[in-house]
PDB file of C-alpha atoms in Angstrom:
ATOM      1  CA  MET A 137     -25.403   2.326  21.068  1.00  0.00           C
ATOM      2  CA  THR A 138     -24.697   2.152  17.386  1.00  0.00           C
ATOM      3  CA  PHE A 139     -21.204   2.975  16.243  1.00  0.00           C
ATOM      4  CA  LYS A 140     -19.935   3.664  12.752  1.00  0.00           C
ATOM      5  CA  LEU A 141     -16.468   2.792  11.518  1.00  0.00           C
ATOM      6  CA  ALA A 142     -14.838   4.618   8.614  1.00  0.00           C
ATOM      7  CA  LYS A 143     -11.480   4.728   6.933  1.00  0.00           C
ATOM      8  CA  ALA A 144      -9.962   7.974   8.173  1.00  0.00           C
ATOM      9  CA  ASP A 145      -8.803  10.526   5.638  1.00  0.00           C
ATOM     10  CA  LEU A 146      -7.959  14.219   5.554  1.00  0.00           C
ATOM     11  CA  THR A 147     -11.603  15.169   6.072  1.00  0.00           C
ATOM     12  CA  HIS A 148     -11.289  13.657   9.566  1.00  0.00           C
ATOM     13  CA  LEU A 149      -8.072  15.477  10.488  1.00  0.00           C
ATOM     14  CA  ASP A 150      -9.642  18.171  12.687  1.00  0.00           C
ATOM     15  CA  ALA A 151     -11.840  15.617  14.465  1.00  0.00           C
ATOM     16  CA  LEU A 152      -8.785  13.408  15.083  1.00  0.00           C
ATOM     17  CA  MET A 153      -6.964  16.346  16.625  1.00  0.00           C
ATOM     18  CA  ILE A 154      -9.944  17.124  18.884  1.00  0.00           C
ATOM     19  CA  ALA A 155     -10.207  13.489  19.971  1.00  0.00           C
ATOM     20  CA  GLN A 156      -6.475  13.289  20.627  1.00  0.00           C
ATOM     21  CA  SER A 157      -6.624  16.410  22.808  1.00  0.00           C
ATOM     22  CA  LYS A 158      -9.411  14.802  24.862  1.00  0.00           C
ATOM     23  CA  ILE A 159      -7.459  11.548  25.259  1.00  0.00           C
ATOM     24  CA  TYR A 160      -4.000  12.885  26.064  1.00  0.00           C
ATOM     25  CA  GLN A 161      -3.076  15.788  28.308  1.00  0.00           C
ATOM     26  CA  ASN A 162      -0.075  16.507  26.124  1.00  0.00           C
ATOM     27  CA  SER A 163      -0.976  15.501  22.591  1.00  0.00           C
ATOM     28  CA  PRO A 164       1.843  13.329  21.298  1.00  0.00           C
ATOM     29  CA  TRP A 165       1.202  14.106  17.639  1.00  0.00           C
ATOM     30  CA  ASP A 166       0.813  17.470  16.023  1.00  0.00           C
ATOM     31  CA  LYS A 167      -1.500  18.150  13.093  1.00  0.00           C
ATOM     32  CA  TYR A 168       1.321  17.835  10.550  1.00  0.00           C
ATOM     33  CA  ALA A 169       2.258  14.348  11.820  1.00  0.00           C
ATOM     34  CA  PHE A 170      -1.348  13.148  11.634  1.00  0.00           C
ATOM     35  CA  LYS A 171      -1.701  14.642   8.162  1.00  0.00           C
ATOM     36  CA  GLN A 172       1.392  12.803   6.922  1.00  0.00           C
ATOM     37  CA  GLU A 173       0.050   9.524   8.318  1.00  0.00           C
ATOM     38  CA  LEU A 174      -3.298  10.005   6.578  1.00  0.00           C
ATOM     39  CA  LEU A 175      -1.621  10.876   3.285  1.00  0.00           C
ATOM     40  CA  ASN A 176       0.544   7.744   3.296  1.00  0.00           C
ATOM     41  CA  THR A 177      -2.256   5.403   2.249  1.00  0.00           C
ATOM     42  CA  HIS A 178       0.130   2.900   0.649  1.00  0.00           C
ATOM     43  CA  ARG A 179       1.660   1.766   3.943  1.00  0.00           C
ATOM     44  CA  ARG A 180      -0.795   3.101   6.534  1.00  0.00           C
ATOM     45  CA  LEU A 181      -4.403   2.547   7.485  1.00  0.00           C
ATOM     46  CA  TYR A 182      -6.336   4.738   9.885  1.00  0.00           C
ATOM     47  CA  LEU A 183      -9.800   3.899  11.097  1.00  0.00           C
ATOM     48  CA  ALA A 184     -12.134   6.348  12.790  1.00  0.00           C
ATOM     49  CA  LEU A 185     -14.895   5.253  15.156  1.00  0.00           C
ATOM     50  CA  PHE A 186     -17.984   7.446  15.429  1.00  0.00           C
ATOM     51  CA  ASP A 187     -20.998   7.677  17.701  1.00  0.00           C
ATOM     52  CA  GLN A 188     -23.515   9.605  15.650  1.00  0.00           C
ATOM     53  CA  ARG A 189     -21.341  12.387  14.176  1.00  0.00           C
ATOM     54  CA  GLU A 190     -18.732  12.551  16.927  1.00  0.00           C
ATOM     55  CA  LEU A 191     -15.369  10.886  16.377  1.00  0.00           C
ATOM     56  CA  ILE A 192     -14.868   8.917  19.587  1.00  0.00           C
ATOM     57  CA  GLY A 193     -11.860   6.779  18.743  1.00  0.00           C
ATOM     58  CA  TYR A 194      -9.260   5.892  16.170  1.00  0.00           C
ATOM     59  CA  ILE A 195      -6.470   3.508  15.355  1.00  0.00           C
ATOM     60  CA  GLY A 196      -3.584   3.658  12.920  1.00  0.00           C
ATOM     61  CA  ILE A 197      -1.416   0.868  11.641  1.00  0.00           C
ATOM     62  CA  LYS A 198       1.719   0.881   9.505  1.00  0.00           C
ATOM     63  CA  PHE A 199       2.433  -2.076   7.237  1.00  0.00           C
ATOM     64  CA  THR A 200       5.893  -3.350   6.343  1.00  0.00           C
ATOM     65  CA  PRO A 201       5.231  -6.319   4.038  1.00  0.00           C
ATOM     66  CA  ALA A 202       8.921  -6.854   3.275  1.00  0.00           C
ATOM     67  CA  PHE A 203       9.396  -7.798   6.936  1.00  0.00           C
ATOM     68  CA  ARG A 204       5.927  -9.399   7.187  1.00  0.00           C
ATOM     69  CA  GLU A 205       4.966  -7.155  10.056  1.00  0.00           C
ATOM     70  CA  ALA A 206       2.685  -4.312  11.058  1.00  0.00           C
ATOM     71  CA  HIS A 207       2.983  -1.684  13.768  1.00  0.00           C
ATOM     72  CA  ILE A 208       0.081   0.024  15.536  1.00  0.00           C
ATOM     73  CA  THR A 209       1.111   3.664  15.404  1.00  0.00           C
ATOM     74  CA  ASN A 210      -1.686   5.308  17.340  1.00  0.00           C
ATOM     75  CA  VAL A 211      -4.851   4.244  19.120  1.00  0.00           C
ATOM     76  CA  GLY A 212      -7.222   6.125  21.366  1.00  0.00           C
ATOM     77  CA  ILE A 213     -10.761   6.310  22.696  1.00  0.00           C
ATOM     78  CA  ILE A 214     -12.081   9.572  24.167  1.00  0.00           C
ATOM     79  CA  PRO A 215     -12.651   9.387  27.958  1.00  0.00           C
ATOM     80  CA  ASP A 216     -16.479   9.338  27.850  1.00  0.00           C
ATOM     81  CA  TYR A 217     -16.323   6.096  25.829  1.00  0.00           C
ATOM     82  CA  GLN A 218     -13.459   4.316  27.577  1.00  0.00           C
ATOM     83  CA  ASN A 219     -14.001   1.049  29.466  1.00  0.00           C
ATOM     84  CA  GLN A 220     -16.472  -0.203  26.858  1.00  0.00           C
ATOM     85  CA  HIS A 221     -13.975  -2.470  25.022  1.00  0.00           C
ATOM     86  CA  LEU A 222     -13.899  -0.140  22.021  1.00  0.00           C
ATOM     87  CA  GLY A 223     -10.103   0.084  22.022  1.00  0.00           C
ATOM     88  CA  GLN A 224      -9.892  -3.714  22.079  1.00  0.00           C
ATOM     89  CA  TYR A 225     -12.346  -3.825  19.200  1.00  0.00           C
ATOM     90  CA  LEU A 226     -10.134  -1.541  17.111  1.00  0.00           C
ATOM     91  CA  ILE A 227      -7.006  -3.519  17.998  1.00  0.00           C
ATOM     92  CA  HIS A 228      -8.685  -6.770  16.992  1.00  0.00           C
ATOM     93  CA  LEU A 229      -9.807  -5.245  13.697  1.00  0.00           C
ATOM     94  CA  VAL A 230      -6.326  -4.195  12.625  1.00  0.00           C
ATOM     95  CA  CYS A 231      -4.745  -7.434  13.881  1.00  0.00           C
ATOM     96  CA  ASP A 232      -7.266  -9.443  11.851  1.00  0.00           C
ATOM     97  CA  TYR A 233      -6.518  -7.274   8.832  1.00  0.00           C
ATOM     98  CA  ALA A 234      -2.777  -7.883   9.279  1.00  0.00           C
ATOM     99  CA  LYS A 235      -3.481 -11.634   9.320  1.00  0.00           C
ATOM    100  CA  GLN A 236      -5.449 -11.300   6.082  1.00  0.00           C
ATOM    101  CA  LEU A 237      -2.373  -9.642   4.580  1.00  0.00           C
ATOM    102  CA  ARG A 238      -0.343 -12.652   5.819  1.00  0.00           C
ATOM    103  CA  LEU A 239       1.773 -10.539   8.131  1.00  0.00           C
ATOM    104  CA  ASP A 240       3.369 -12.518  10.949  1.00  0.00           C
ATOM    105  CA  LYS A 241       3.793  -9.833  13.575  1.00  0.00           C
ATOM    106  CA  VAL A 242       1.895  -6.836  14.933  1.00  0.00           C
ATOM    107  CA  SER A 243       3.728  -4.571  17.373  1.00  0.00           C
ATOM    108  CA  LEU A 244       3.072  -1.357  19.253  1.00  0.00           C
ATOM    109  CA  GLU A 245       4.729   0.970  21.709  1.00  0.00           C
ATOM    110  CA  VAL A 246       3.303   2.285  24.959  1.00  0.00           C
ATOM    111  CA  ARG A 247       4.504   4.841  27.475  1.00  0.00           C
ATOM    112  CA  VAL A 248       5.943   3.425  30.673  1.00  0.00           C
ATOM    113  CA  ASP A 249       3.504   5.455  32.781  1.00  0.00           C
ATOM    114  CA  ASN A 250       0.393   4.353  30.858  1.00  0.00           C
ATOM    115  CA  GLN A 251      -0.479   1.297  32.912  1.00  0.00           C
ATOM    116  CA  LYS A 252      -4.104   1.218  31.766  1.00  0.00           C
ATOM    117  CA  ALA A 253      -3.011   0.840  28.144  1.00  0.00           C
ATOM    118  CA  GLN A 254      -0.331  -1.685  29.108  1.00  0.00           C
ATOM    119  CA  TYR A 255      -3.000  -3.827  30.761  1.00  0.00           C
ATOM    120  CA  ILE A 256      -5.178  -3.744  27.643  1.00  0.00           C
ATOM    121  CA  TYR A 257      -2.252  -4.569  25.372  1.00  0.00           C
ATOM    122  CA  GLN A 258      -1.078  -7.447  27.560  1.00  0.00           C
ATOM    123  CA  LYS A 259      -4.633  -8.770  27.671  1.00  0.00           C
ATOM    124  CA  ASN A 260      -4.535  -8.790  23.857  1.00  0.00           C
ATOM    125  CA  GLY A 261      -1.262 -10.703  23.617  1.00  0.00           C
ATOM    126  CA  PHE A 262       1.226  -7.858  23.232  1.00  0.00           C
TER     127      PHE A 262
END
């Protein structure tokens, strides 16, 4: 499989919402929240992962240079593409980017009942 990675912007908003609805039973973010994240390009970066034309995953990260840290705000891979290490790939990308920016810390939050995600995050040093 050949995947394409792109910086997400407002043209990807509808595809992000579709992907999020496939990933989560109760979508945690509404369209307005995603739009605000995509518009805040000074302190945020969103990456979209595609297989052909379908958006299959995404990750967002918020930068706080004054505190030398970054926070992963949102990450997801649609179910048909899970268990292929794509989420880990995205996490590694943004963590490497944070290192390039000389940020000391990358954090994230995870729901207590999302043990699959907790396992992946722990495996990646979170």
